[in-house]
mmCIF file of C-alpha atoms (C1' of nucleotides) in Angstrom:
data_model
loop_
_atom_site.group_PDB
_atom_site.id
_atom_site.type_symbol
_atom_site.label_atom_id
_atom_site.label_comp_id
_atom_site.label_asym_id
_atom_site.label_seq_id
_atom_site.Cartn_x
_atom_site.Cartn_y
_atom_site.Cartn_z
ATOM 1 C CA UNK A 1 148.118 -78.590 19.763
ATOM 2 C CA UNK A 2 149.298 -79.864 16.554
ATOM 3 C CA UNK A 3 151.519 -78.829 13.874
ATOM 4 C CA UNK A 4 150.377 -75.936 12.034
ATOM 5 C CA UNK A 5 151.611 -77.563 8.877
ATOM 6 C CA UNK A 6 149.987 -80.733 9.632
ATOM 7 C CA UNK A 7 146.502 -79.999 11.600
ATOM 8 C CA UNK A 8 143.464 -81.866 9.649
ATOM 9 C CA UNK A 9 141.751 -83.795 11.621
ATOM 10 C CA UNK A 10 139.034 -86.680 11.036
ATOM 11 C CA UNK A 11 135.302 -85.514 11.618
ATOM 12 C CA UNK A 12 133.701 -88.979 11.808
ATOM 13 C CA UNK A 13 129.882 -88.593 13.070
ATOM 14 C CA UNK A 14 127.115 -91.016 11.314
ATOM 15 C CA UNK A 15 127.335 -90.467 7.564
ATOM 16 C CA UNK A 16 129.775 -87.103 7.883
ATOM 17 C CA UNK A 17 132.815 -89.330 7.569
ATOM 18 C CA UNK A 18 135.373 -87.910 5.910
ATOM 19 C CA UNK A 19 135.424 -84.320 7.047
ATOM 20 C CA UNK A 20 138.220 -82.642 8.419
ATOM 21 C CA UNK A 21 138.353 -80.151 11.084
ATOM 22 C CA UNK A 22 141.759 -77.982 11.329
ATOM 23 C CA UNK A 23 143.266 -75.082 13.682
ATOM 24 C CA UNK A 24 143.888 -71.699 12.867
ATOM 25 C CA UNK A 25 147.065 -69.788 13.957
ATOM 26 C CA UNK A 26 148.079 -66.432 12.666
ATOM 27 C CA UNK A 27 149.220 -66.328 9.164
ATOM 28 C CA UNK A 28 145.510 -66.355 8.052
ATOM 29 C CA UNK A 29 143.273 -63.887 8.567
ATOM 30 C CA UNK A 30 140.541 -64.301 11.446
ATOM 31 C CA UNK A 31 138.062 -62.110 9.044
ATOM 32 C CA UNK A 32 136.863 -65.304 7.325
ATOM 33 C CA UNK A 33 134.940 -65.272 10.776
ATOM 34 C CA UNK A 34 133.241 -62.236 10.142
ATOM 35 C CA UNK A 35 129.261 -62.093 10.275
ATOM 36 C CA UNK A 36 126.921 -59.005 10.868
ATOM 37 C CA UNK A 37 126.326 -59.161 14.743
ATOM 38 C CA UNK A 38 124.166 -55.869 15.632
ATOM 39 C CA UNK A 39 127.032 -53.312 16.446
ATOM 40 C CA UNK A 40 128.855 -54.649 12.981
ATOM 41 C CA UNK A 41 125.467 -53.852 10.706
ATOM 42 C CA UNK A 42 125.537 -50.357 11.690
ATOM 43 C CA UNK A 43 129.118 -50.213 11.041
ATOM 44 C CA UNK A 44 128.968 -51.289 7.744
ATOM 45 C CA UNK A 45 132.250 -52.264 7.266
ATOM 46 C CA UNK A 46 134.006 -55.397 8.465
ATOM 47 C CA UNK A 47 135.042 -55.901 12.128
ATOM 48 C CA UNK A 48 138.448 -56.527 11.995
ATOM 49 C CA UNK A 49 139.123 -57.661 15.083
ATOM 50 C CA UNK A 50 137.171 -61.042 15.579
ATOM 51 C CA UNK A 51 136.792 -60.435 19.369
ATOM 52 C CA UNK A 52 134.126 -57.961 18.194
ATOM 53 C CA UNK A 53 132.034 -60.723 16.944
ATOM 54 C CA UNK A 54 131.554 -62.403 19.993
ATOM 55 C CA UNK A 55 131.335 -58.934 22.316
ATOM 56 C CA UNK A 56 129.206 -58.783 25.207
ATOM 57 C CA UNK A 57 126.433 -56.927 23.817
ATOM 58 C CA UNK A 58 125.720 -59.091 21.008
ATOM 59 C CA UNK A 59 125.115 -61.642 23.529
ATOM 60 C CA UNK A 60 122.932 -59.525 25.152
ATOM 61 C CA UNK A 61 125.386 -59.059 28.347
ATOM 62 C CA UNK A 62 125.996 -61.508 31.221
ATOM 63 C CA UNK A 63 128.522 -64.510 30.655
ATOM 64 C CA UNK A 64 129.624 -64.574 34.066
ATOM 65 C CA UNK A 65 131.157 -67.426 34.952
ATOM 66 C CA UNK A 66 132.198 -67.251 38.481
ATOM 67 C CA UNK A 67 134.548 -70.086 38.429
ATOM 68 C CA UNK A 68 136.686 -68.157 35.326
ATOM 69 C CA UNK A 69 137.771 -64.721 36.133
ATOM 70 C CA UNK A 70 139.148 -64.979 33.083
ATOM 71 C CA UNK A 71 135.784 -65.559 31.509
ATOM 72 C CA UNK A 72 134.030 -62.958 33.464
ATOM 73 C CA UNK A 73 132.031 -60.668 30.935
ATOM 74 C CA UNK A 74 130.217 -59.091 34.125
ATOM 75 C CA UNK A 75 133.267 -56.138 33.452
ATOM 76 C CA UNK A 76 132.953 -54.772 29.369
ATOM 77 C CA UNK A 77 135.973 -56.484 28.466
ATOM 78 C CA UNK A 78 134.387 -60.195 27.773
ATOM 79 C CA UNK A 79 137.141 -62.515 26.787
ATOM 80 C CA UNK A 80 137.035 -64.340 22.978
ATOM 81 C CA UNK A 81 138.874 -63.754 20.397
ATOM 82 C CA UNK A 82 142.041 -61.603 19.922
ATOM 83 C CA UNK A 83 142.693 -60.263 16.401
ATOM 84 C CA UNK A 84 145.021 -61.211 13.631
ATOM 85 C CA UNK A 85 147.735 -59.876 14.241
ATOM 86 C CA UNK A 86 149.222 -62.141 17.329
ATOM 87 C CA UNK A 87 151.513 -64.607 17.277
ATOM 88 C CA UNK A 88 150.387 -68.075 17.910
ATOM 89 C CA UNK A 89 147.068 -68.472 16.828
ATOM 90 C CA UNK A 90 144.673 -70.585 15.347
ATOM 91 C CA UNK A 91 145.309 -71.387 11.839
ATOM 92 C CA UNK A 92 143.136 -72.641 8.630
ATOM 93 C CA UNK A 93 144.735 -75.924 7.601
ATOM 94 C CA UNK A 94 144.924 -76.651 4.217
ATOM 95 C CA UNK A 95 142.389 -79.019 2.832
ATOM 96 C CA UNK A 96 141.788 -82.408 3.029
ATOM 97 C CA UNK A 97 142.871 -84.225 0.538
ATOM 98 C CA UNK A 98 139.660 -86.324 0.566
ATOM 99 C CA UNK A 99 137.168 -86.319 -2.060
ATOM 100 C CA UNK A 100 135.194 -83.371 -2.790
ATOM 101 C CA UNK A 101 133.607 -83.329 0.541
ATOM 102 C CA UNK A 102 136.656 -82.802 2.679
ATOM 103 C CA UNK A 103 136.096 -79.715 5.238
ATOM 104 C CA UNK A 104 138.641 -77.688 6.717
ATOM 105 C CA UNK A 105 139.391 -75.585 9.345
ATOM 106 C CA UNK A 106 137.085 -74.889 12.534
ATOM 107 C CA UNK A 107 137.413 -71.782 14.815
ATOM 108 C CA UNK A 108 135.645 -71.680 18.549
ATOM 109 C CA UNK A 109 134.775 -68.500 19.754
ATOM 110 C CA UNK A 110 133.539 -69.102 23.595
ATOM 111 C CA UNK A 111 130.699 -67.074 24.772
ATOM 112 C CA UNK A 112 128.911 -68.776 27.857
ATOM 113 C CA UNK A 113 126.895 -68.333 30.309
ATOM 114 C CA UNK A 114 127.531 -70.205 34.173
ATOM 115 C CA UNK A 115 124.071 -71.007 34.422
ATOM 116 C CA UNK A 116 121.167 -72.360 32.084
ATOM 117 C CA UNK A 117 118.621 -74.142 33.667
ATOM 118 C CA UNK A 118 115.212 -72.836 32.168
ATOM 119 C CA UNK A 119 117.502 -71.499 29.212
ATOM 120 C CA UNK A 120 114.501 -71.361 27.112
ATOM 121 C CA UNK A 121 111.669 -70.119 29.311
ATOM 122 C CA UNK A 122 112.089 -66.472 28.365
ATOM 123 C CA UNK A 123 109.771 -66.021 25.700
ATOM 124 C CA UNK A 124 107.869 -63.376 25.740
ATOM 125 C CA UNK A 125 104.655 -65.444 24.951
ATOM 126 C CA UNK A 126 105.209 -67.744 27.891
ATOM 127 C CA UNK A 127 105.623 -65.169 30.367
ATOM 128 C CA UNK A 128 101.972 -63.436 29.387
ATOM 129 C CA UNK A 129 100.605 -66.916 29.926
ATOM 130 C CA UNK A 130 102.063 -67.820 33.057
ATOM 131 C CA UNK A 131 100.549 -65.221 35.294
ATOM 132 C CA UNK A 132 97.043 -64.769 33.225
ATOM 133 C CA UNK A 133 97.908 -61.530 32.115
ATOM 134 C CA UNK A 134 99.836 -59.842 34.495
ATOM 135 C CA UNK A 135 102.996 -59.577 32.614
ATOM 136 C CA UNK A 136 106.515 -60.394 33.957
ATOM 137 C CA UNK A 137 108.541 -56.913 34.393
ATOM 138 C CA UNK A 138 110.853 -56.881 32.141
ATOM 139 C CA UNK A 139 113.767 -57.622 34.434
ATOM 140 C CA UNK A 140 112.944 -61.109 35.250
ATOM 141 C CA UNK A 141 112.681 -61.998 31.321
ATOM 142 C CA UNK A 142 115.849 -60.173 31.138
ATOM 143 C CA UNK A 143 117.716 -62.207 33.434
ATOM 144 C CA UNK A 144 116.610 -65.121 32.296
ATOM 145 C CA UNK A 145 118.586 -64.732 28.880
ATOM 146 C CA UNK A 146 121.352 -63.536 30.829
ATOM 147 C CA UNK A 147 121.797 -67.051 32.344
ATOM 148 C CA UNK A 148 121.436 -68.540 28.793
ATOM 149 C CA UNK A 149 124.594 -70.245 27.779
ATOM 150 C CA UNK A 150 125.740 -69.260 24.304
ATOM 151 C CA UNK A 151 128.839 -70.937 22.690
ATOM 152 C CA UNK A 152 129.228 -70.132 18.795
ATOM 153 C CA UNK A 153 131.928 -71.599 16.282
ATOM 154 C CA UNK A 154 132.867 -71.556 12.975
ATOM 155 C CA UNK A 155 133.292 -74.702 10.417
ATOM 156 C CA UNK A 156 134.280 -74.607 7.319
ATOM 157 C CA UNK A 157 131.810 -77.169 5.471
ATOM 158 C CA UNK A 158 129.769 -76.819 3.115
ATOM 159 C CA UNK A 159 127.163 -78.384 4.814
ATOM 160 C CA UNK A 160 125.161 -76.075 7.630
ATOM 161 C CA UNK A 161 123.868 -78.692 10.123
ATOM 162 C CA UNK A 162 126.922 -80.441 10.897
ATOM 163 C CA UNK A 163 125.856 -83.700 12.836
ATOM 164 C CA UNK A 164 126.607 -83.274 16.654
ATOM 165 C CA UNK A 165 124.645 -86.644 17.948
ATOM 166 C CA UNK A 166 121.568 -84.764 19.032
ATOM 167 C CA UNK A 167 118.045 -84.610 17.772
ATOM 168 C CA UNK A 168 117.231 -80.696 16.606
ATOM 169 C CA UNK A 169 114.290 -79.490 14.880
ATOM 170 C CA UNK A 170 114.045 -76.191 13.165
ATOM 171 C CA UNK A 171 111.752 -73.645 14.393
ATOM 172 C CA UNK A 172 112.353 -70.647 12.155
ATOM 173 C CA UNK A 173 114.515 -69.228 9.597
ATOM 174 C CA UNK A 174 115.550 -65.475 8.973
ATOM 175 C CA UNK A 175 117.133 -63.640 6.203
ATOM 176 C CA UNK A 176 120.492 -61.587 7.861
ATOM 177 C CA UNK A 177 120.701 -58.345 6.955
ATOM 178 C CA UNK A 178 123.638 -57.569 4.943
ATOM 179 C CA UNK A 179 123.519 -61.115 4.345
ATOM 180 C CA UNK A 180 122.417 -63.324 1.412
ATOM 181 C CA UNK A 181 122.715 -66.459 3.463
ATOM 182 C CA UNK A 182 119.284 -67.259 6.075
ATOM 183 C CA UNK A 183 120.044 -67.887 9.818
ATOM 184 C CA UNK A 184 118.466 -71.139 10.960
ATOM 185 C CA UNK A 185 116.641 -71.774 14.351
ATOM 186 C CA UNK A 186 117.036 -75.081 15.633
ATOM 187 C CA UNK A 187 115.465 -76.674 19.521
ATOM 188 C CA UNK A 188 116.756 -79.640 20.797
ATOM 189 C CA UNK A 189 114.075 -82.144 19.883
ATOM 190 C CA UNK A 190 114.131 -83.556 23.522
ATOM 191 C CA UNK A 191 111.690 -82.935 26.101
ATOM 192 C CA UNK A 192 112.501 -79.943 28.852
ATOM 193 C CA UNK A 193 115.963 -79.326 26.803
ATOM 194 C CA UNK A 194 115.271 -75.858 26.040
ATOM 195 C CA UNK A 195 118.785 -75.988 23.936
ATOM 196 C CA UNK A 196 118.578 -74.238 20.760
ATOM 197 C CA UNK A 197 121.096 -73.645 17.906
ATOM 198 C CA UNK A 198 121.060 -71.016 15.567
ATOM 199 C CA UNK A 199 123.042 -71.613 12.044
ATOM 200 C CA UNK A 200 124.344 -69.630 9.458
ATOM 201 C CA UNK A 201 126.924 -68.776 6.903
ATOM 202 C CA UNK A 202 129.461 -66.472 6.710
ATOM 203 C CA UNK A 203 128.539 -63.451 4.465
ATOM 204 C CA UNK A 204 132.023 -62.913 4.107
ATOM 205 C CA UNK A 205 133.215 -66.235 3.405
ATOM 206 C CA UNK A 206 130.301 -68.412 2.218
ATOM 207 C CA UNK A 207 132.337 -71.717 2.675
ATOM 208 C CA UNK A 208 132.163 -70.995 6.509
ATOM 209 C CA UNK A 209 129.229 -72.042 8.077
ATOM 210 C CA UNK A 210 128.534 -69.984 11.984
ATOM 211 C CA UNK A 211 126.930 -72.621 14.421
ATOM 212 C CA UNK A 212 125.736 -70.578 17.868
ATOM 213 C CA UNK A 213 124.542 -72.921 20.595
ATOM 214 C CA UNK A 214 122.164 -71.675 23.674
ATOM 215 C CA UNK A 215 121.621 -73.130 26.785
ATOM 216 C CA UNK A 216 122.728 -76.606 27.299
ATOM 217 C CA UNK A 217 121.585 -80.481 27.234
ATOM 218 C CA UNK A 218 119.994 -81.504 30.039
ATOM 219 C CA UNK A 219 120.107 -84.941 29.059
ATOM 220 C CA UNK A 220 122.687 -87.464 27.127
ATOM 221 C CA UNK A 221 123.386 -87.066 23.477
ATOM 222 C CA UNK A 222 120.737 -89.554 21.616
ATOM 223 C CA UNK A 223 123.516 -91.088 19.583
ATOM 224 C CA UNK A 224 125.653 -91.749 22.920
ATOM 225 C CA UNK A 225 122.545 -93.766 24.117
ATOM 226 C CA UNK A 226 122.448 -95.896 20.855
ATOM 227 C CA UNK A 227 124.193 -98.600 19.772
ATOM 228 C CA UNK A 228 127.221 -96.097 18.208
ATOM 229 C CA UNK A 229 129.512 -98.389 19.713
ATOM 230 C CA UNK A 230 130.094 -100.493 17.021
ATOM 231 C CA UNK A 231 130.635 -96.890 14.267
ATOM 232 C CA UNK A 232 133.135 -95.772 16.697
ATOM 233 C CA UNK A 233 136.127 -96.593 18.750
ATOM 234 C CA UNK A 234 136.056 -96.979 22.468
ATOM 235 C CA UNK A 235 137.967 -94.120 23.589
ATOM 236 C CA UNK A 236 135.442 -92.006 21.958
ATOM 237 C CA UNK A 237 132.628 -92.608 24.050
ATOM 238 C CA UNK A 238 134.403 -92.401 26.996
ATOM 239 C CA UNK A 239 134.811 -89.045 26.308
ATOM 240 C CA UNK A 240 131.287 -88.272 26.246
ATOM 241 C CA UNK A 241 130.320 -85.397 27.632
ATOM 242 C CA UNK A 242 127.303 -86.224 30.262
ATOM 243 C CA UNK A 243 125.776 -82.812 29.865
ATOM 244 C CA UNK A 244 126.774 -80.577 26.834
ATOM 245 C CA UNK A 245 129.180 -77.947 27.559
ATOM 246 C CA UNK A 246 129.630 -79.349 31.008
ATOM 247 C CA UNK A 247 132.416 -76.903 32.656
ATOM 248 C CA UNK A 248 132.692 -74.841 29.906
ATOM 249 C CA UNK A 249 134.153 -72.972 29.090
ATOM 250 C CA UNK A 250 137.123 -72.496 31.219
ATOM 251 C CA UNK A 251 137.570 -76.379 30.841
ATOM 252 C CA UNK A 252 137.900 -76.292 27.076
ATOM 253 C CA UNK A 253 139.668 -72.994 26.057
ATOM 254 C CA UNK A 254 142.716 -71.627 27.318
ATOM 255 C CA UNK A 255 143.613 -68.011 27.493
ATOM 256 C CA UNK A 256 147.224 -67.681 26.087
ATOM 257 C CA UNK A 257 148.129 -64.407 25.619
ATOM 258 C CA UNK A 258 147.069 -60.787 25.612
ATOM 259 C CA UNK A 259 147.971 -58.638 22.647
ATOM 260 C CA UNK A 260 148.763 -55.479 24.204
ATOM 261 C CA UNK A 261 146.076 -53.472 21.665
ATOM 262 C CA UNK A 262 143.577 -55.307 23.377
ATOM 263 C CA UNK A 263 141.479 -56.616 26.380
ATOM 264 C CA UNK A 264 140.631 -59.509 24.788
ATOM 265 C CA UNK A 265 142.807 -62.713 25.456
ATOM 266 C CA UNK A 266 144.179 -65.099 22.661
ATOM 267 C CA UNK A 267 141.861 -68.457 23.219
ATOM 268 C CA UNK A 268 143.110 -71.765 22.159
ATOM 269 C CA UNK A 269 140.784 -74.556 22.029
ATOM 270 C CA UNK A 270 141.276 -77.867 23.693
ATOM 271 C CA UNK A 271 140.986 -80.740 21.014
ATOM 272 C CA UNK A 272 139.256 -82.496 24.109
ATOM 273 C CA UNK A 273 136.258 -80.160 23.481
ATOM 274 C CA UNK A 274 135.958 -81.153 20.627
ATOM 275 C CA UNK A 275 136.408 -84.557 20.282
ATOM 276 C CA UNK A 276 133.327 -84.465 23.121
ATOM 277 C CA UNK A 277 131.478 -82.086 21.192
ATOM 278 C CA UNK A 278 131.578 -83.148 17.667
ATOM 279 C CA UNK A 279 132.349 -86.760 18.389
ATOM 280 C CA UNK A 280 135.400 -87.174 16.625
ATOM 281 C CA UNK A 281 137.317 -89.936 16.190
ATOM 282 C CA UNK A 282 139.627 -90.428 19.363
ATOM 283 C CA UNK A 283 142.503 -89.780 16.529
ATOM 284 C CA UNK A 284 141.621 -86.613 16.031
ATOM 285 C CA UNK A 285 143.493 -85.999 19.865
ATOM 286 C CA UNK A 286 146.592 -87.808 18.357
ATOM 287 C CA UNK A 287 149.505 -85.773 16.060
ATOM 288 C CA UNK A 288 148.336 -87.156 12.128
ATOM 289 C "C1'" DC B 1 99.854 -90.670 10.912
ATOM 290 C "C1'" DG B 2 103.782 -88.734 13.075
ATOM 291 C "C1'" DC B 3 107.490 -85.879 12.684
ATOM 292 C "C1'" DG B 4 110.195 -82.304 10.722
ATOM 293 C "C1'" DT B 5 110.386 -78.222 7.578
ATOM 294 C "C1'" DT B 6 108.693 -74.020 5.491
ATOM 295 C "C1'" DT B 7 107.150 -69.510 5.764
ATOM 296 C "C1'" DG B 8 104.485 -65.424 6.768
ATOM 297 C "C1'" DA B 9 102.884 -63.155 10.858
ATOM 298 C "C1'" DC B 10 103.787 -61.510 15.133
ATOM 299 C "C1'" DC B 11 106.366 -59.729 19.193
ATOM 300 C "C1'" DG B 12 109.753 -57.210 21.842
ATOM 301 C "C1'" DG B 13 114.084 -54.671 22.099
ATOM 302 C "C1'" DC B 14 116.548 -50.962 20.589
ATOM 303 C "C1'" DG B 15 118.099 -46.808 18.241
ATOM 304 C "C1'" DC B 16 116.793 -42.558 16.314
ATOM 305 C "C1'" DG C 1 106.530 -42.777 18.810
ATOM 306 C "C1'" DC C 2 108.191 -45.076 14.948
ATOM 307 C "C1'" DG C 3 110.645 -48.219 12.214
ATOM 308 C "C1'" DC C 4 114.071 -51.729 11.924
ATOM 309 C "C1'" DC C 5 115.581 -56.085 13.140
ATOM 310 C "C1'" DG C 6 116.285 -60.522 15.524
ATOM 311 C "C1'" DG C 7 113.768 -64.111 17.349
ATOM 312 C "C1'" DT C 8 109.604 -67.036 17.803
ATOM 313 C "C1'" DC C 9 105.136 -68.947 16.709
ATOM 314 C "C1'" DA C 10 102.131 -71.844 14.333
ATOM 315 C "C1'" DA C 11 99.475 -73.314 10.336
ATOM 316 C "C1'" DA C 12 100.358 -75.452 6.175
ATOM 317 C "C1'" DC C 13 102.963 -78.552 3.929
ATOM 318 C "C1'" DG C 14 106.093 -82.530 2.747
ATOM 319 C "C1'" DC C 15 107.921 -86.918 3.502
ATOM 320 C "C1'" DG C 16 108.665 -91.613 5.102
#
DNA sequence: CGCGTTTGACCGGCGC
DNA sequence: GCGCCGGTCAAACGCG
């Protein structure tokens, strides 16, 4: 990981050159992170401890991932986020020094799922229709969104829809309670990807913007398949990801400590996952 | 005309 | 049972 003093790194994706992600460690507050998940709304105050964002029931339970103990929500303890107080955390960068548009600072908070396939076939609507009336029970629509994949982030940018080199197209858009900022539905444009990405801003810091992504691709990233070559450097597109969130997440965060108030580990994010998710220049894997 | 967005209605889950 | 709320649908609309 790089140096706390010196993490900014290049965002270069189509025409959002010029943005800069960055780390977080611990001398800045994790509450910049903060949105109204379910449990937090009733709390009405602000969850201090970030781990609470990303808890299991907000995800509606079930993140097992056999192949990550460490990852396994199946107990109550589901792994993301530790809070402020340990020691080597992430850390907001200071800002870019380019141009007004220069972004700073990304968080991941992992919250996945083993298996997705038919991530998106749980709609209520589509079960009535399948069987001609004879609903589903419950359970099988239930278990369904269990094996949905969720992974959710946070950017700070001032734009919401940060490029990611697939096609989305928004299906809806809700005002968040105890929020003046809208969350934004978003399907993968591509046939039979059920993937679907749901975007918001913090109400707590509005220069943060909350990107949640269900399910994964089931087929390559449109701008992998065109001619992106000649926008970006060879080392980059080796890096492409086949599948979105391939292996994650135990193959792009790594548990690094427990703080001994809590159940949750510490999770540092591999720049690899990055770099394949966000397409980012190959130098953003390189010290500045 | 095709594709994406907007937006009000609708649905189901959940807590009281 | 009721109301709240998150999520989805789909018709209308806008734009290239």
């Amino acid at each position: 990981m790089p140096d706390a003093d010196n993490n900014s790194y290049p965002y270069n994706m189509g025409s959002q050159q010029g943005f800069h992600f960055s780390f977080l460690t611990d001398h800045n507050s994790p509450t910049p992170f903060l949105y109204n998940h379910p449990k937090q709304q009733q709390q009405q105050q602000p969850v201090q401890n970030p781990a609470e964002i990303f808890d299991p029931s907000f995800f509606h339970g079930g993140y097992s991932t056999p192949s990550a103990p460490a990852f396994d929500s199946s107990s109550e303890a589901a792994p993301v986020f530790g809070d402020s107080s340990s020691n080597n955390n992430l850390d907001l960068g200071e800002t870019s020094s380019s141009a007004a548009a220069a972004q700073n600072s990304s968080v991941s908070f992992p919250s996945t799922e083993a298996g997705v396939e038919e991530a998106d076939s749980f709609k209520s609507k589509q079960a009535k229709v399948c069987e001609g009336g004879d609903l589903k029970p419950k359970k099988v629509i239930k278990e369904k969104k269990e094996r949905e994949a969720r992974f959710a982030f946070v950017t700070k940018s001032e734009i919401n829809n940060l490029e990611d080199g697939y096609r989305w197209r928004k299906y809806g858009q809700k005002a968040v309670k105890n929020s003046p900022f809208p969350r934004s539905y978003y399907k993968c444009t591509s046939q039979k990807c059920g993937v679907k990405k749901l975007i918001e801003r913090s109400y707590e810091d509005s220069s943060t913007v909350i990107t949640t992504y269900l399910g994964r691709h089931n087929h390559h990233s449109p701008a992998t398949l065109r001619g992106r070559a000649t926008a970006l450097p060879a080392p980059l597109l080796l890096s492409q990801p086949q599948f979105g969130f391939h292996g994650f997440p135990e193959n792009y965060f790594t548990a690094i400590n427990h703080h001994h108030n809590s159940n949750f580990p510490q999770l540092e994010i591999n720049p690899q996952f990055l770099a394949d998710q966000f397409n980012m220049d190959s130098s953003f894997l390189q010290q500045p």
